[in-house]
PDB file of C-alpha atoms and ligand atoms in Angstrom:
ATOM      1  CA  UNK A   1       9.371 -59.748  75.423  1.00  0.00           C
ATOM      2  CA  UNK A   2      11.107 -56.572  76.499  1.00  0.00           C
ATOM      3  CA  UNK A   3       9.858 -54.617  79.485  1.00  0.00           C
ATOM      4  CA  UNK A   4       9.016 -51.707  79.558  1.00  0.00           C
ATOM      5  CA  UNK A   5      12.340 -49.233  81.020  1.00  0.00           C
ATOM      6  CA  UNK A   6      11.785 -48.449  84.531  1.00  0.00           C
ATOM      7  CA  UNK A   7      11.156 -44.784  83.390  1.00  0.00           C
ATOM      8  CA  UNK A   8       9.441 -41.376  84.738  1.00  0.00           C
ATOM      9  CA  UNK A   9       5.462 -42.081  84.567  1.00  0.00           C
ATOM     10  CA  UNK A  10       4.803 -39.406  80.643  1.00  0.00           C
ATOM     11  CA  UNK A  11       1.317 -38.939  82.701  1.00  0.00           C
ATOM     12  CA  UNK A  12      -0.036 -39.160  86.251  1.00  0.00           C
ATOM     13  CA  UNK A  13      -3.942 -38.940  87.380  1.00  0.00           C
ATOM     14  CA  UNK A  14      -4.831 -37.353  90.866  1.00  0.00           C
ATOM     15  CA  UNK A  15      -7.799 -38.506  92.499  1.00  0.00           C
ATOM     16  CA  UNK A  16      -7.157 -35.517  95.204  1.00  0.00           C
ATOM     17  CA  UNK A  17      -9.686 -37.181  98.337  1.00  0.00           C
ATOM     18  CA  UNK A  18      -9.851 -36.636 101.832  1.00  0.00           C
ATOM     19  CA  UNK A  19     -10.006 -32.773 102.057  1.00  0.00           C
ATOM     20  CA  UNK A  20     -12.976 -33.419 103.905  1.00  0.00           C
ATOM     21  CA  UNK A  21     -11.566 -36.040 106.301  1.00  0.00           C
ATOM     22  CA  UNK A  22      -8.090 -33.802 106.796  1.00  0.00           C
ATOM     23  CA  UNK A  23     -10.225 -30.512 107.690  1.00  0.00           C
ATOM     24  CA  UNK A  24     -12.583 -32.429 109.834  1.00  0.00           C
ATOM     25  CA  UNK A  25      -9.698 -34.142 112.250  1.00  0.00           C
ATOM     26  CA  UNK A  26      -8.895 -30.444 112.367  1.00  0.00           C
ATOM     27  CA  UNK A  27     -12.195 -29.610 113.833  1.00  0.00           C
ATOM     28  CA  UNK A  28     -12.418 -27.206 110.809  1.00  0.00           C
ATOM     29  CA  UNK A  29     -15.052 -26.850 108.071  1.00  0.00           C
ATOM     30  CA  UNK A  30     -14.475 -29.108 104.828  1.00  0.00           C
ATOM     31  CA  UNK A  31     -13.934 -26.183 102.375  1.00  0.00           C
ATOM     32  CA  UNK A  32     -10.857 -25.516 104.470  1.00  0.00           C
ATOM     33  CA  UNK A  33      -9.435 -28.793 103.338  1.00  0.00           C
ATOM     34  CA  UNK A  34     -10.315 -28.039  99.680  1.00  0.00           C
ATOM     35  CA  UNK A  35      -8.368 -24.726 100.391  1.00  0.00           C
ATOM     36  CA  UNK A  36      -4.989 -26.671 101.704  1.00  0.00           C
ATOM     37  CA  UNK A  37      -5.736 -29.130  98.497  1.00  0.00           C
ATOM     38  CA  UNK A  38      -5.739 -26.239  96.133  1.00  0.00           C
ATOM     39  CA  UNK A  39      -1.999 -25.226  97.835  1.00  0.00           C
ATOM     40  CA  UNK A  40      -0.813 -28.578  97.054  1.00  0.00           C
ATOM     41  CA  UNK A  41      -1.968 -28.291  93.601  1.00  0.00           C
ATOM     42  CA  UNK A  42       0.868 -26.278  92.822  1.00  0.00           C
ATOM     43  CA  UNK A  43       3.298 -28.168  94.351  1.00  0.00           C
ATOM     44  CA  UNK A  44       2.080 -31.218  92.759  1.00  0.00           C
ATOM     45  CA  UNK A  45       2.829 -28.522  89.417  1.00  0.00           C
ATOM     46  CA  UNK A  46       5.815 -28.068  90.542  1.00  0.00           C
ATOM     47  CA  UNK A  47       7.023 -31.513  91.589  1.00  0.00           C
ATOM     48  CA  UNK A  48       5.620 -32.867  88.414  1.00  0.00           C
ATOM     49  CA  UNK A  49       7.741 -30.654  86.042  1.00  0.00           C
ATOM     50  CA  UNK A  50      10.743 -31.748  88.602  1.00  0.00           C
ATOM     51  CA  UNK A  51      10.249 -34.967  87.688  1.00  0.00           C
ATOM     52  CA  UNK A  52       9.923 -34.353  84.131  1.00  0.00           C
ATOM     53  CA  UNK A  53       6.411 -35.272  84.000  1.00  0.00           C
ATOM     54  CA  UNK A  54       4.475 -34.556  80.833  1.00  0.00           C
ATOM     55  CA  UNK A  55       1.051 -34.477  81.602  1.00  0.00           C
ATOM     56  CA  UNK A  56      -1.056 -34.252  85.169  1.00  0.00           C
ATOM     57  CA  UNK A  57      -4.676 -34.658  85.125  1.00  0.00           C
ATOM     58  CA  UNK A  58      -6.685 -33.652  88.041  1.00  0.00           C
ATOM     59  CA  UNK A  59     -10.133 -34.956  89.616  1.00  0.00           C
ATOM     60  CA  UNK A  60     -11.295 -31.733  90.962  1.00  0.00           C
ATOM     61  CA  UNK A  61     -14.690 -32.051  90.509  1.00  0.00           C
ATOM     62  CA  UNK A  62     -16.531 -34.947  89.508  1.00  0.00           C
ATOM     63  CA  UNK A  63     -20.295 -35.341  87.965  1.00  0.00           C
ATOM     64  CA  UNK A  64     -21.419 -37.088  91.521  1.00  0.00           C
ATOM     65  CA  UNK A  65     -20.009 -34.239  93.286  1.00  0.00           C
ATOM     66  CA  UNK A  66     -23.432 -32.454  92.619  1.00  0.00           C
ATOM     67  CA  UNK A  67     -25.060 -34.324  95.519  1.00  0.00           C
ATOM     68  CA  UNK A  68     -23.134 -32.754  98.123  1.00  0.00           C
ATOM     69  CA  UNK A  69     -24.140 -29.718 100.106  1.00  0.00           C
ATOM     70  CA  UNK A  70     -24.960 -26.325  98.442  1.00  0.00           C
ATOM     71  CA  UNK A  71     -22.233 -24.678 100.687  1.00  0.00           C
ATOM     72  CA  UNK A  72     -19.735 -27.190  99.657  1.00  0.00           C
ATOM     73  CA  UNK A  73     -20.168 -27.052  95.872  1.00  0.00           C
ATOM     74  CA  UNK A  74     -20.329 -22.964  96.640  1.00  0.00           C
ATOM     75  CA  UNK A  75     -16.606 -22.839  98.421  1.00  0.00           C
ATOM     76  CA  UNK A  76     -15.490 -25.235  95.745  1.00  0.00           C
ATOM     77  CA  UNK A  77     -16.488 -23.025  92.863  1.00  0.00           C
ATOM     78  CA  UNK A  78     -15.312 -20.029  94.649  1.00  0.00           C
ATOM     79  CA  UNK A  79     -11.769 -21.680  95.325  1.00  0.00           C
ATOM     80  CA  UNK A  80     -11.509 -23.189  91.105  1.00  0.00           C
ATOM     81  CA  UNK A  81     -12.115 -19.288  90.619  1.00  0.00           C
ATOM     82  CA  UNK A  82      -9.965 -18.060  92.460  1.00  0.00           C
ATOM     83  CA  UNK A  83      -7.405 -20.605  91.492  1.00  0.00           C
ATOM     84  CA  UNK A  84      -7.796 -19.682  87.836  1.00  0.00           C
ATOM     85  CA  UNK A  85      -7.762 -16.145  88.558  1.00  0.00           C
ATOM     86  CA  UNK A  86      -4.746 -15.862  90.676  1.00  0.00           C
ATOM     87  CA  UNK A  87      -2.359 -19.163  89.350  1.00  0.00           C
ATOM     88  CA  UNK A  88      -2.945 -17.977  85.773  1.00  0.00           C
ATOM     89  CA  UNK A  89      -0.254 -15.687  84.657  1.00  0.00           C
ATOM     90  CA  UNK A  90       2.457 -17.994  87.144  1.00  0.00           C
ATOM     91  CA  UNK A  91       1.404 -21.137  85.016  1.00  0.00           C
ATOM     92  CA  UNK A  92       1.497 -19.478  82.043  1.00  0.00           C
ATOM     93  CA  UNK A  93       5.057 -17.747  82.926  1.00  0.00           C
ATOM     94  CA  UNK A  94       5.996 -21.177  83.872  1.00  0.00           C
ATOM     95  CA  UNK A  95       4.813 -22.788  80.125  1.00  0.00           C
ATOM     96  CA  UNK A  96       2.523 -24.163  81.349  1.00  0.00           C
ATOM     97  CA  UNK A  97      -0.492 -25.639  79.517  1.00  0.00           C
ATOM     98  CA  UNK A  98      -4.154 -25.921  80.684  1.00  0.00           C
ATOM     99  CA  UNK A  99      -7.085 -27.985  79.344  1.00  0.00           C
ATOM    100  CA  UNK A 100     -10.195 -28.161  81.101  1.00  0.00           C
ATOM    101  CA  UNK A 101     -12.100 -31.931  80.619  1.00  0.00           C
ATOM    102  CA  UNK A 102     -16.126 -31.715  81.676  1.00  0.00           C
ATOM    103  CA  UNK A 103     -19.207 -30.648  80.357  1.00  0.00           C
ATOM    104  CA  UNK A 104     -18.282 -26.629  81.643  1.00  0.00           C
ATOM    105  CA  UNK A 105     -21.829 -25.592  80.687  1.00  0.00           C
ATOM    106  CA  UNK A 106     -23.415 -26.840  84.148  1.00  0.00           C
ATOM    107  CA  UNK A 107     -21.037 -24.162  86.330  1.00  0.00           C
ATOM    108  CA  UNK A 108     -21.610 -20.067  86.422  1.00  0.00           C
ATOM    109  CA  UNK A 109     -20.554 -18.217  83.158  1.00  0.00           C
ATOM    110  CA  UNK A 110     -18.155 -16.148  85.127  1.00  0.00           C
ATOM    111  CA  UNK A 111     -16.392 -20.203  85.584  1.00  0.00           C
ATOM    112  CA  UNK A 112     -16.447 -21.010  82.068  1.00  0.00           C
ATOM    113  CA  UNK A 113     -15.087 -17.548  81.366  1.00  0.00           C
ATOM    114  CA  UNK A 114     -12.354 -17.689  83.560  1.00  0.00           C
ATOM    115  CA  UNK A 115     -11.564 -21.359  82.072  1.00  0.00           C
ATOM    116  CA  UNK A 116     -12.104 -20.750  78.691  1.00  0.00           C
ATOM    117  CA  UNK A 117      -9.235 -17.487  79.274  1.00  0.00           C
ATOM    118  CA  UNK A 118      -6.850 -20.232  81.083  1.00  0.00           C
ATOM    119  CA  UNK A 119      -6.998 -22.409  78.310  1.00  0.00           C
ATOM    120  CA  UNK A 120      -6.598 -19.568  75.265  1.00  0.00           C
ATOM    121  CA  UNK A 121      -3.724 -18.048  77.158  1.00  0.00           C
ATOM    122  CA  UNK A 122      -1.265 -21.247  78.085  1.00  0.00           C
ATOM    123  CA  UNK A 123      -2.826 -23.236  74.683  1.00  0.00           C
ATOM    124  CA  UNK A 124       0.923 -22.886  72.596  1.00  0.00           C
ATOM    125  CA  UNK A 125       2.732 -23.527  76.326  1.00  0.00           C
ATOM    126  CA  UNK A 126       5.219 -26.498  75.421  1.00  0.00           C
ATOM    127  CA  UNK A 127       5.924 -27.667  79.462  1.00  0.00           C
ATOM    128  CA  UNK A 128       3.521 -29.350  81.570  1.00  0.00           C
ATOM    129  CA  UNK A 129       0.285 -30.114  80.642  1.00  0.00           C
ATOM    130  CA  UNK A 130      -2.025 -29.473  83.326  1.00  0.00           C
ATOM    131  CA  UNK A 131      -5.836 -31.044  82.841  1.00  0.00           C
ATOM    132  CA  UNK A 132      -8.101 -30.385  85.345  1.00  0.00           C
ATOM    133  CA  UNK A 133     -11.398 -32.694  85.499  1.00  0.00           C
ATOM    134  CA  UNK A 134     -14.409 -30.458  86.528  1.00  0.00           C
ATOM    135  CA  UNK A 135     -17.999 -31.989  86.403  1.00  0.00           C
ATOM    136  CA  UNK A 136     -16.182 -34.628  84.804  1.00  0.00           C
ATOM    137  CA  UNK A 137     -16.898 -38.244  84.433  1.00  0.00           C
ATOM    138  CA  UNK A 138     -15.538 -41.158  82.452  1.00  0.00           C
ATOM    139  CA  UNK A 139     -18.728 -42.307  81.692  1.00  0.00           C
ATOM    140  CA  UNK A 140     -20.266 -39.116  80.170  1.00  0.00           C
ATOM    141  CA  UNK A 141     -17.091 -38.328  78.405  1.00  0.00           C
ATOM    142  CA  UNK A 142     -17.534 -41.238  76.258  1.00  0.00           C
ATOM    143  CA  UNK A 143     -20.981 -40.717  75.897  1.00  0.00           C
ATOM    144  CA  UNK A 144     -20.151 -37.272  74.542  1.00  0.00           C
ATOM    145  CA  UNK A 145     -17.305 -38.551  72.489  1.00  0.00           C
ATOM    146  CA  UNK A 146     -20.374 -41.472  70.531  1.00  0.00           C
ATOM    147  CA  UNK A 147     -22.505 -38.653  70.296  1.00  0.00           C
ATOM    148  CA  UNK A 148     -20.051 -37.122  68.332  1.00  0.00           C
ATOM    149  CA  UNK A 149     -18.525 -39.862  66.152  1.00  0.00           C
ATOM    150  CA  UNK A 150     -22.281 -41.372  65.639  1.00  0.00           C
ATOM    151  CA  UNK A 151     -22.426 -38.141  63.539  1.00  0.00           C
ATOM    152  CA  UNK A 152     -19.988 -39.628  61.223  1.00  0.00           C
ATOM    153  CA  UNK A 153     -21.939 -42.664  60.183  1.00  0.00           C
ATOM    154  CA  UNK A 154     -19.253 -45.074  59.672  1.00  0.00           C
ATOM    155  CA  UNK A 155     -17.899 -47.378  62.202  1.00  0.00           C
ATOM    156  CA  UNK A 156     -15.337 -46.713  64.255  1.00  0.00           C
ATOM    157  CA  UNK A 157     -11.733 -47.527  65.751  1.00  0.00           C
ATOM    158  CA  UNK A 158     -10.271 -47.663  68.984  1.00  0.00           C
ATOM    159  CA  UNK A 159      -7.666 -44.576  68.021  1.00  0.00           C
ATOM    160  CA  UNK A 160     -10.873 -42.232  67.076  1.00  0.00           C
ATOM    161  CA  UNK A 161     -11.937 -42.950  69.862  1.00  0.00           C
ATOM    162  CA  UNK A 162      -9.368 -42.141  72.224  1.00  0.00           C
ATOM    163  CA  UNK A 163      -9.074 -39.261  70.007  1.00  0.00           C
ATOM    164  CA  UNK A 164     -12.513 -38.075  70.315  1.00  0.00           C
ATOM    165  CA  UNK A 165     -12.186 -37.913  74.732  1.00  0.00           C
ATOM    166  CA  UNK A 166     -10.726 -34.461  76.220  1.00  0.00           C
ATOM    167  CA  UNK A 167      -7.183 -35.964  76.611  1.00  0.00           C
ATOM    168  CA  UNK A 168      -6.599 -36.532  72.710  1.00  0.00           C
ATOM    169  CA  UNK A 169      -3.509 -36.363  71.583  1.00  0.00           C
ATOM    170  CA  UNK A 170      -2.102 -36.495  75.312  1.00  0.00           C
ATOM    171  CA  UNK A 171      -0.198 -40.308  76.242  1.00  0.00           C
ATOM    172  CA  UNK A 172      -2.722 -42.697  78.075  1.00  0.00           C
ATOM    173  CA  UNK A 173      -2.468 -42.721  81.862  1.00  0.00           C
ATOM    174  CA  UNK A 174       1.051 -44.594  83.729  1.00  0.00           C
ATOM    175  CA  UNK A 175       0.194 -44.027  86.905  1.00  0.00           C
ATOM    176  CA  UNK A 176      -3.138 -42.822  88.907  1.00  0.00           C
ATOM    177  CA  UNK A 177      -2.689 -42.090  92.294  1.00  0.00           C
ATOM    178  CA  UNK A 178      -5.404 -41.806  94.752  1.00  0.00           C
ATOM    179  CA  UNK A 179      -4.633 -40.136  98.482  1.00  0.00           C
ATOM    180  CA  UNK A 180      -6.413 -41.040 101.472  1.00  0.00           C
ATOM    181  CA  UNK A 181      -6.512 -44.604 101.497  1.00  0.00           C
ATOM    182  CA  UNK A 182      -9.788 -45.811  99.354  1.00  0.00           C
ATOM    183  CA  UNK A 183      -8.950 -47.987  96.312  1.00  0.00           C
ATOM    184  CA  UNK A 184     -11.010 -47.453  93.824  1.00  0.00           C
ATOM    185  CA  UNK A 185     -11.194 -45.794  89.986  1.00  0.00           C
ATOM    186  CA  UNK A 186     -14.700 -43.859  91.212  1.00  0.00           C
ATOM    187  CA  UNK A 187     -15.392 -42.915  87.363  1.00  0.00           C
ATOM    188  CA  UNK A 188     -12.170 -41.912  86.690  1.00  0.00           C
ATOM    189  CA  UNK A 189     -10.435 -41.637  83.372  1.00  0.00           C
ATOM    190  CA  UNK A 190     -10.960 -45.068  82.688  1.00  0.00           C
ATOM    191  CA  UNK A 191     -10.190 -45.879  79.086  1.00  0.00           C
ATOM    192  CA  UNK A 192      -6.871 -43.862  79.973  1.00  0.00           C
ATOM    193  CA  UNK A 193      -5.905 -45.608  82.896  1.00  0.00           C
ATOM    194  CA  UNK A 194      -6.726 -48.809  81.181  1.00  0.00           C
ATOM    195  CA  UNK A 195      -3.106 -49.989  81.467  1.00  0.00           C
ATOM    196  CA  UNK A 196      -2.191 -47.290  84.520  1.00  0.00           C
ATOM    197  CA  UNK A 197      -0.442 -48.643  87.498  1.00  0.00           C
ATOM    198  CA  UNK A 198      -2.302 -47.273  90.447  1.00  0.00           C
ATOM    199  CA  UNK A 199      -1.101 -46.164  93.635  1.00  0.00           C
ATOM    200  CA  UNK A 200      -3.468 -45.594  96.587  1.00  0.00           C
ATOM    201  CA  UNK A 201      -1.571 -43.831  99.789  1.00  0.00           C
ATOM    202  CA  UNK A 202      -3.033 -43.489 103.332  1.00  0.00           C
ATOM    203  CA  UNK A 203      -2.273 -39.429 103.074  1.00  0.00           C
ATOM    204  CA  UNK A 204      -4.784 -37.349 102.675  1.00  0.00           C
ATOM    205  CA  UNK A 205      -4.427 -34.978  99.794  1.00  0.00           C
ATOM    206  CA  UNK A 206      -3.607 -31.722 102.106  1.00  0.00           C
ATOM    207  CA  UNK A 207      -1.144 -33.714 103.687  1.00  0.00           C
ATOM    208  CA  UNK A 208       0.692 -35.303 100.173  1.00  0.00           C
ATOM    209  CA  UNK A 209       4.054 -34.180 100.604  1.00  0.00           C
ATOM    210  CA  UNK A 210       6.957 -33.731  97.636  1.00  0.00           C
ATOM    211  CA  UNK A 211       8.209 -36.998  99.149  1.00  0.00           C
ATOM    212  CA  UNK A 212       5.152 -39.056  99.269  1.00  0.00           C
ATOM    213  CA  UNK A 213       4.751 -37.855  95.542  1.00  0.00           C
ATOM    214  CA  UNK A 214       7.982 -39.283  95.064  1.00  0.00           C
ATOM    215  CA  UNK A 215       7.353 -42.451  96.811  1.00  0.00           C
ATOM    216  CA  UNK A 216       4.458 -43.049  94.545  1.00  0.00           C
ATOM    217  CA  UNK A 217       6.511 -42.366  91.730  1.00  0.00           C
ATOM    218  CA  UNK A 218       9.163 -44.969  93.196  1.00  0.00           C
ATOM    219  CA  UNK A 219       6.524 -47.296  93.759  1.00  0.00           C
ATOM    220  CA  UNK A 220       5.259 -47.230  90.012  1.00  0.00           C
ATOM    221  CA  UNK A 221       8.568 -48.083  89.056  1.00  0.00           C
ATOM    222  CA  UNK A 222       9.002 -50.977  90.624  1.00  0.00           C
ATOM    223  CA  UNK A 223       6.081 -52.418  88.978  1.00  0.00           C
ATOM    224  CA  UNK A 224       6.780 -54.327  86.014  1.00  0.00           C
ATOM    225  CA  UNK A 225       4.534 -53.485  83.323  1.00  0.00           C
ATOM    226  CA  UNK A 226       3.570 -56.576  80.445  1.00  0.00           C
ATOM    227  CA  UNK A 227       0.610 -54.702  78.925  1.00  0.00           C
ATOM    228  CA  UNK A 228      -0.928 -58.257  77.979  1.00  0.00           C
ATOM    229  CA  UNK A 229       2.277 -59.868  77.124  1.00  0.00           C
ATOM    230  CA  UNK A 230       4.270 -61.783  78.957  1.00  0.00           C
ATOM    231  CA  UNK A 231       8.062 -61.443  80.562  1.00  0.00           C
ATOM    232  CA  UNK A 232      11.419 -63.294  79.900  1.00  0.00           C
TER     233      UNK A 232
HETATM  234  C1  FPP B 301     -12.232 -35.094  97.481  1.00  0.00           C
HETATM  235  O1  FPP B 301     -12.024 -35.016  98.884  1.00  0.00           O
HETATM  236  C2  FPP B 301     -11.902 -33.803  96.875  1.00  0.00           C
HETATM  237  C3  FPP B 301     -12.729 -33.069  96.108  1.00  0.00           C
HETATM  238  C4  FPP B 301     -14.093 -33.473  95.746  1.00  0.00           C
HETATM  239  C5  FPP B 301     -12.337 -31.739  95.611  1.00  0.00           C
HETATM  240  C6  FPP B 301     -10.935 -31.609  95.085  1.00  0.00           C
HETATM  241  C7  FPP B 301     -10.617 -30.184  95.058  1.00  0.00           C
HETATM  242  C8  FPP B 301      -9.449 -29.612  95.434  1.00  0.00           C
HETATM  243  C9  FPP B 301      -8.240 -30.347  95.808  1.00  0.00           C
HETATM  244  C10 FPP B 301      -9.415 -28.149  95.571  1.00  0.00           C
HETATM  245  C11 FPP B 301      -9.084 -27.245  94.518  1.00  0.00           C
HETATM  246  C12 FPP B 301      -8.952 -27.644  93.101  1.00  0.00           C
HETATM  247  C13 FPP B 301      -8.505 -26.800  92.150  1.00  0.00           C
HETATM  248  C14 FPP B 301      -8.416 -27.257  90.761  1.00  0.00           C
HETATM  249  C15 FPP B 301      -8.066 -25.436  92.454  1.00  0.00           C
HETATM  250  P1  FPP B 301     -13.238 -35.179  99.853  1.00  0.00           P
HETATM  251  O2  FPP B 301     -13.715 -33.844 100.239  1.00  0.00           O
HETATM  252  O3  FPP B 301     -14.251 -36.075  99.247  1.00  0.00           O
HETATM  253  O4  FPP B 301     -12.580 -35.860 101.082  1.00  0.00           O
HETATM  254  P2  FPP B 301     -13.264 -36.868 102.120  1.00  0.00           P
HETATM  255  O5  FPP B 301     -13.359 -38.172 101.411  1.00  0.00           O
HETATM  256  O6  FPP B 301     -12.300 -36.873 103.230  1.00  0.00           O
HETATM  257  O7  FPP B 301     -14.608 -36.310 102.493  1.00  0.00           O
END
């Protein structure tokens, strides 16, 4: 059995943590380390496209990430706005194309707005594909995704599925990397990563540098990848 060419990962997950941690060795509040996240957002972009990426998807804001403080949740909302509001025409210049993934209907209007603009403007962009998870989680995205093929009334296959989550018609997951040392999936994409190699770094995301990027790239490909079969 062939396996598979030592190649550029066609899609990488971000679980972005330890803002909090980064901003709090800093004696600062957390939002600040959201704030120095958002910056490395776009170099993550930009390092991604270097690479020859295809797709990035982002954990920016997950369906647990209600239960933390009002204040919190406030600076994060105020810092995806201002992301969307400011980044916009630069991704779009750069072809650049944005889908949102979560249930959008939970945030402010003036949110789903400003996402539903991003996603209209860069949706016939041909570079990077840029999805960015807010009040998302794996496990309600497939619930959404039954809801909607249970309307069908016929059973189902694995490819209508896959086609039915926010990520259709985008390659499954290669790698996922998660910053700041904890190793787990925490409700991530996880019928997309179902074959991903993941990464977990000690750096916290503020801190993730072009060459720790590249080091986790380096590090997926020296994994070999069988996908259930079995090597020479
Ligand atoms: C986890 O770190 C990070 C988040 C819940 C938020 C991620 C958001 C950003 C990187 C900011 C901006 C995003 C966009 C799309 C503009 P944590 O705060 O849980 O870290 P901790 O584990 O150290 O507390």
């Amino acid at each position: 059995m062939t396996e598979e060419k030592k190649s550029v990962p066609r899609h990488i997950g971000f679980i972005m943590d330890g803002n909090g941690r980064w901003a709090k060795a800093k004696n600062r509040p957390r939002s600040y380390g959201h704030k120095k996240g958002a910056d490395v957002i776009e170099e993550v972009v930009d390092a991604s496209f270097d690479h020859g990426v295809e797709a990035v998807s982002l954990y920016a804001f997950s369906t647990e990430n209600w239960k933390r403080p009002k204040e919190e949740i406030g600076a994060l909302f105020d810092l995806f706005l201002e992301y969307f509001i400011s980044e916009l025409d630069d991704l779009d210049k750069n072809n650049v194309c944005i889908r949102i993934m979560g249930d959008m209907s939970a945030f402010p209007e003036k949110m789903g707005r400003e996402t539903d603009e991003a996603m209209y403007k860069t949706r016939n962009n041909t570079g990077l594909k840029l999805n960015i998870a807010l009040n998302y989680g794996s496990r309600a995205e497939v619930v959404r995704a039954c809801n909607a093929l249970i309307e069908r009334g016929k059973p189902i296959d694995e490819a209508e599925l896959m086609n039915a989550l926010y990520t259709a018609g985008l390659p499954d997951l290669d790698l996922v990397i998660r910053t700041a040392g904890e190793q787990r999936l925490s409700n991530f994409m996880l019928l997309q990563a179902a074959y991903a190699e993941l990464v977990f770094t000690d750096v916290t995301f503020p801190e993730l540098t072009d060459e720790r990027y590249a080091d986790c790239i380096r590090e997926y490909q020296r994994r070999t990848r069988r996908f259930g079969a079995v090597t020479e």
